Amino acid sequence: MSSTANGKNGTWRNWGGNVSARPAREVTPASVDELAAAVRRAAEDGLKVKAVGSGHSFTSIAATDGVLIRPQLLTGIRDIDREAMTVTVESGTPLKRLNVALAREGLSLTNMGDIMEQTVSGATSTGTHGTGRDSGSIAAQIKGLELVTADGSVLTCSEKENPEVFAAARIGLGALGIVTAITFAVEPVFLLTAREEPMPFDRVLSDFEELWAENEHFEFYWFPHTGNTNTKRNNRSAGPERPVPQLQGWFEDEFLSNGVFQVANWVGRAVPATIPAIAQISSKALSARTYTDIPYKVFTSPRRVRFVEMEYALPRAAVVEALRELKAMVDRSGLKVSFPVEVRTAPADDITLSTASGRDTAYIAVHMFQGTPYQRYFTAAERIFTAHEGRPHWGKIHTRDAEYSSRVYPRFGEFTALRDRLDPDRLFQNDYLRRVLGA
């Protein structure tokens, strides 16, 4: 499912299929020195530089017509420090490989997103997150970073070393340099018990604060055209391990969530009028289940049905009202939406351009099946989210610009000033960064 494979004649495409680029050249450096040399050479040739991960962003954040840096040789664990409880990992390492390697060492990240195909630097640079009452995004677990800056030098940062760079570069959007290694806080591997169960939409909204407060990780999916949701609560457990049985796991995760869901979406794309009926069936297909396993097996699940996505971070206090507005808009609009809406939370963090920067946050993500017109739905949803001072996820579809970002991010000027210092000639610029950060 990697999207790093080249298309015809040197075209790069993202996973969602909605972004493509034709770089002047591609480089796959095998070391930090080779990467630094490629950056210096690009500057000499007057070409812009972008690093690309697994292409899981739906925005053109990684697109360039200059030099495209592919990180697949910069992978693996550099160092495990059991005293400090940190792991330093090369930036091109896929999250899946990191999770498996950590588990082998009896270690785990505290929290993670719901897919693990992305590279560690791609996931953190765009602010990828899961859900958590007390634990934040993947980037919020970073203790140190190494990056190659525009002049080809290698800069390291942490809370103690270059702290102003550390504050911004954990979610750096690729604007401050190319991340070459990340040091994460880890903890001894633990068990999570997941409780998945259907719940009426109105009940989830009326009990939202309680569900959030009572669970370490709470999320839910609402199926448009229905009053149904599927909720998921993950909490630490003393055990014993009770994984989902293999056959049941295949049936629910592969067959229902990927196979049947894929076919349902094909039908819905061909005959949109069938979508509300399909939604009623889909929303009732997954029954309640409880299982206990190590964190990455509980947090993440395979996503084989291709889609495009928009996600906004709202102040947590605004999420219930925004969801009511979203449901009213879908009911009124005549839109046919075949993909569930995902709702998650994160605590406030101290990262300059984090979607949770300085405020307790709830996320609302809207999706459309790949190849289905999504503009009308996303535009109407975005209007609701921005009315609540929503912050768009940097890696997902949105139409916001620097002027908007500067209004919803109190520390926006701090980030752009640092960018002026680290990349005065805009070596790492592309159309997307010009739009969201300004020229």
PDB file of C-alpha atoms in Angstrom, residues 136-258:
ATOM      1  CA  GLY A 136      -1.118  13.832  22.969  1.00  0.00           C
ATOM      2  CA  SER A 137      -0.039  13.389  19.358  1.00  0.00           C
ATOM      3  CA  ILE A 138       2.973  11.385  18.192  1.00  0.00           C
ATOM      4  CA  ALA A 139       4.955  14.653  17.989  1.00  0.00           C
ATOM      5  CA  ALA A 140       4.094  15.446  21.633  1.00  0.00           C
ATOM      6  CA  GLN A 141       6.151  12.361  22.577  1.00  0.00           C
ATOM      7  CA  ILE A 142       9.332  13.699  20.909  1.00  0.00           C
ATOM      8  CA  LYS A 143      12.307  14.390  23.222  1.00  0.00           C
ATOM      9  CA  GLY A 144      14.876  15.352  20.586  1.00  0.00           C
ATOM     10  CA  LEU A 145      15.264  16.007  16.852  1.00  0.00           C
ATOM     11  CA  GLU A 146      18.076  16.110  14.326  1.00  0.00           C
ATOM     12  CA  LEU A 147      17.542  18.048  11.111  1.00  0.00           C
ATOM     13  CA  VAL A 148      19.490  19.197   8.074  1.00  0.00           C
ATOM     14  CA  THR A 149      18.894  22.914   7.586  1.00  0.00           C
ATOM     15  CA  ALA A 150      18.990  24.990   4.406  1.00  0.00           C
ATOM     16  CA  ASP A 151      22.754  25.607   4.530  1.00  0.00           C
ATOM     17  CA  GLY A 152      23.407  21.862   4.688  1.00  0.00           C
ATOM     18  CA  SER A 153      24.374  21.833   8.366  1.00  0.00           C
ATOM     19  CA  VAL A 154      23.028  19.335  10.889  1.00  0.00           C
ATOM     20  CA  LEU A 155      21.177  20.863  13.830  1.00  0.00           C
ATOM     21  CA  THR A 156      20.068  18.988  16.941  1.00  0.00           C
ATOM     22  CA  CYS A 157      17.420  20.274  19.313  1.00  0.00           C
ATOM     23  CA  SER A 158      15.665  19.314  22.532  1.00  0.00           C
ATOM     24  CA  GLU A 159      14.150  21.104  25.525  1.00  0.00           C
ATOM     25  CA  LYS A 160      17.704  22.056  26.580  1.00  0.00           C
ATOM     26  CA  GLU A 161      19.476  22.446  23.228  1.00  0.00           C
ATOM     27  CA  ASN A 162      18.071  24.990  20.727  1.00  0.00           C
ATOM     28  CA  PRO A 163      14.739  24.987  22.625  1.00  0.00           C
ATOM     29  CA  GLU A 164      13.122  27.540  20.285  1.00  0.00           C
ATOM     30  CA  VAL A 165      13.773  25.203  17.344  1.00  0.00           C
ATOM     31  CA  PHE A 166      12.495  22.245  19.381  1.00  0.00           C
ATOM     32  CA  ALA A 167       9.243  24.095  20.161  1.00  0.00           C
ATOM     33  CA  ALA A 168       8.501  24.438  16.436  1.00  0.00           C
ATOM     34  CA  ALA A 169      10.308  21.608  14.632  1.00  0.00           C
ATOM     35  CA  ARG A 170       8.400  18.755  16.280  1.00  0.00           C
ATOM     36  CA  ILE A 171       5.562  19.704  13.900  1.00  0.00           C
ATOM     37  CA  GLY A 172       7.660  21.573  11.347  1.00  0.00           C
ATOM     38  CA  LEU A 173       5.607  20.973   8.151  1.00  0.00           C
ATOM     39  CA  GLY A 174       8.924  20.409   6.348  1.00  0.00           C
ATOM     40  CA  ALA A 175       9.448  24.188   6.440  1.00  0.00           C
ATOM     41  CA  LEU A 176      12.424  24.392   8.808  1.00  0.00           C
ATOM     42  CA  GLY A 177      14.669  21.636   7.463  1.00  0.00           C
ATOM     43  CA  ILE A 178      14.702  17.932   6.700  1.00  0.00           C
ATOM     44  CA  VAL A 179      14.344  15.780   9.805  1.00  0.00           C
ATOM     45  CA  THR A 180      16.942  12.983   9.876  1.00  0.00           C
ATOM     46  CA  ALA A 181      16.364  11.433  13.310  1.00  0.00           C
ATOM     47  CA  ILE A 182      13.790  11.603  16.097  1.00  0.00           C
ATOM     48  CA  THR A 183      14.156  10.712  19.774  1.00  0.00           C
ATOM     49  CA  PHE A 184      10.879   9.522  21.297  1.00  0.00           C
ATOM     50  CA  ALA A 185       9.922   9.026  24.922  1.00  0.00           C
ATOM     51  CA  VAL A 186       8.938   5.377  25.421  1.00  0.00           C
ATOM     52  CA  GLU A 187       7.688   3.300  28.317  1.00  0.00           C
ATOM     53  CA  PRO A 188       7.654  -0.392  29.224  1.00  0.00           C
ATOM     54  CA  VAL A 189       5.145  -2.169  26.994  1.00  0.00           C
ATOM     55  CA  PHE A 190       1.667  -2.335  28.552  1.00  0.00           C
ATOM     56  CA  LEU A 191      -1.737  -3.777  27.786  1.00  0.00           C
ATOM     57  CA  LEU A 192      -4.838  -1.930  26.650  1.00  0.00           C
ATOM     58  CA  THR A 193      -8.369  -3.220  26.807  1.00  0.00           C
ATOM     59  CA  ALA A 194     -10.496  -1.967  23.944  1.00  0.00           C
ATOM     60  CA  ARG A 195     -14.232  -1.854  24.260  1.00  0.00           C
ATOM     61  CA  GLU A 196     -16.012  -1.233  20.974  1.00  0.00           C
ATOM     62  CA  GLU A 197     -19.772  -0.837  20.994  1.00  0.00           C
ATOM     63  CA  PRO A 198     -22.557   0.825  19.042  1.00  0.00           C
ATOM     64  CA  MET A 199     -24.221   3.819  20.709  1.00  0.00           C
ATOM     65  CA  PRO A 200     -26.922   6.233  19.481  1.00  0.00           C
ATOM     66  CA  PHE A 201     -25.535   9.529  18.145  1.00  0.00           C
ATOM     67  CA  ASP A 202     -27.651  11.616  20.540  1.00  0.00           C
ATOM     68  CA  ARG A 203     -26.448   9.643  23.544  1.00  0.00           C
ATOM     69  CA  VAL A 204     -22.773   9.998  22.592  1.00  0.00           C
ATOM     70  CA  LEU A 205     -23.249  13.759  22.307  1.00  0.00           C
ATOM     71  CA  SER A 206     -25.157  14.141  25.566  1.00  0.00           C
ATOM     72  CA  ASP A 207     -22.590  11.980  27.419  1.00  0.00           C
ATOM     73  CA  PHE A 208     -19.532  13.206  25.553  1.00  0.00           C
ATOM     74  CA  GLU A 209     -17.803  14.903  28.509  1.00  0.00           C
ATOM     75  CA  GLU A 210     -18.303  11.843  30.715  1.00  0.00           C
ATOM     76  CA  LEU A 211     -17.091   9.430  28.047  1.00  0.00           C
ATOM     77  CA  TRP A 212     -14.031  11.633  27.554  1.00  0.00           C
ATOM     78  CA  ALA A 213     -13.326  11.982  31.296  1.00  0.00           C
ATOM     79  CA  GLU A 214     -13.799   8.319  32.166  1.00  0.00           C
ATOM     80  CA  ASN A 215     -11.538   6.842  29.485  1.00  0.00           C
ATOM     81  CA  GLU A 216      -7.861   7.251  28.667  1.00  0.00           C
ATOM     82  CA  HIS A 217      -8.628   7.021  24.944  1.00  0.00           C
ATOM     83  CA  PHE A 218     -12.157   7.622  23.679  1.00  0.00           C
ATOM     84  CA  GLU A 219     -13.242   7.953  20.043  1.00  0.00           C
ATOM     85  CA  PHE A 220     -16.309   7.327  17.965  1.00  0.00           C
ATOM     86  CA  TYR A 221     -17.465   7.062  14.375  1.00  0.00           C
ATOM     87  CA  TRP A 222     -20.795   8.486  13.295  1.00  0.00           C
ATOM     88  CA  PHE A 223     -22.418   7.128  10.147  1.00  0.00           C
ATOM     89  CA  PRO A 224     -24.076   9.995   8.227  1.00  0.00           C
ATOM     90  CA  HIS A 225     -27.741   9.397   7.244  1.00  0.00           C
ATOM     91  CA  THR A 226     -28.156   7.424  10.491  1.00  0.00           C
ATOM     92  CA  GLY A 227     -28.483   8.113  14.191  1.00  0.00           C
ATOM     93  CA  ASN A 228     -25.852   5.445  14.879  1.00  0.00           C
ATOM     94  CA  THR A 229     -22.261   5.561  16.054  1.00  0.00           C
ATOM     95  CA  ASN A 230     -19.601   3.022  16.895  1.00  0.00           C
ATOM     96  CA  THR A 231     -17.630   3.969  20.031  1.00  0.00           C
ATOM     97  CA  LYS A 232     -14.181   2.795  21.084  1.00  0.00           C
ATOM     98  CA  ARG A 233     -12.729   3.086  24.577  1.00  0.00           C
ATOM     99  CA  ASN A 234      -9.137   2.044  25.239  1.00  0.00           C
ATOM    100  CA  ASN A 235      -7.881   1.825  28.822  1.00  0.00           C
ATOM    101  CA  ARG A 236      -4.804   0.354  30.446  1.00  0.00           C
ATOM    102  CA  SER A 237      -5.279  -3.149  31.730  1.00  0.00           C
ATOM    103  CA  ALA A 238      -3.535  -5.543  34.110  1.00  0.00           C
ATOM    104  CA  GLY A 239      -4.277  -8.304  31.609  1.00  0.00           C
ATOM    105  CA  PRO A 240      -4.353 -11.084  30.709  1.00  0.00           C
ATOM    106  CA  GLU A 241      -3.834 -10.609  26.965  1.00  0.00           C
ATOM    107  CA  ARG A 242      -7.012 -11.467  25.067  1.00  0.00           C
ATOM    108  CA  PRO A 243      -6.375 -10.570  21.423  1.00  0.00           C
ATOM    109  CA  VAL A 244      -9.163 -10.604  18.850  1.00  0.00           C
ATOM    110  CA  PRO A 245      -9.316 -14.227  17.572  1.00  0.00           C
ATOM    111  CA  GLN A 246      -7.675 -14.446  14.151  1.00  0.00           C
ATOM    112  CA  LEU A 247     -10.769 -15.483  12.198  1.00  0.00           C
ATOM    113  CA  GLN A 248     -12.992 -12.918  13.924  1.00  0.00           C
ATOM    114  CA  GLY A 249     -10.276 -10.274  13.405  1.00  0.00           C
ATOM    115  CA  TRP A 250     -10.064 -11.107   9.716  1.00  0.00           C
ATOM    116  CA  PHE A 251     -13.849 -11.034   9.363  1.00  0.00           C
ATOM    117  CA  GLU A 252     -14.312  -7.697  11.160  1.00  0.00           C
ATOM    118  CA  ASP A 253     -11.141  -5.821  10.179  1.00  0.00           C
ATOM    119  CA  GLU A 254     -10.463  -7.177   6.715  1.00  0.00           C
ATOM    120  CA  PHE A 255     -13.766  -8.476   5.390  1.00  0.00           C
ATOM    121  CA  LEU A 256     -16.262  -6.023   6.930  1.00  0.00           C
ATOM    122  CA  SER A 257     -14.075  -2.912   7.387  1.00  0.00           C
ATOM    123  CA  ASN A 258     -12.098  -3.294   4.175  1.00  0.00           C
TER     124      ASN A 258
END
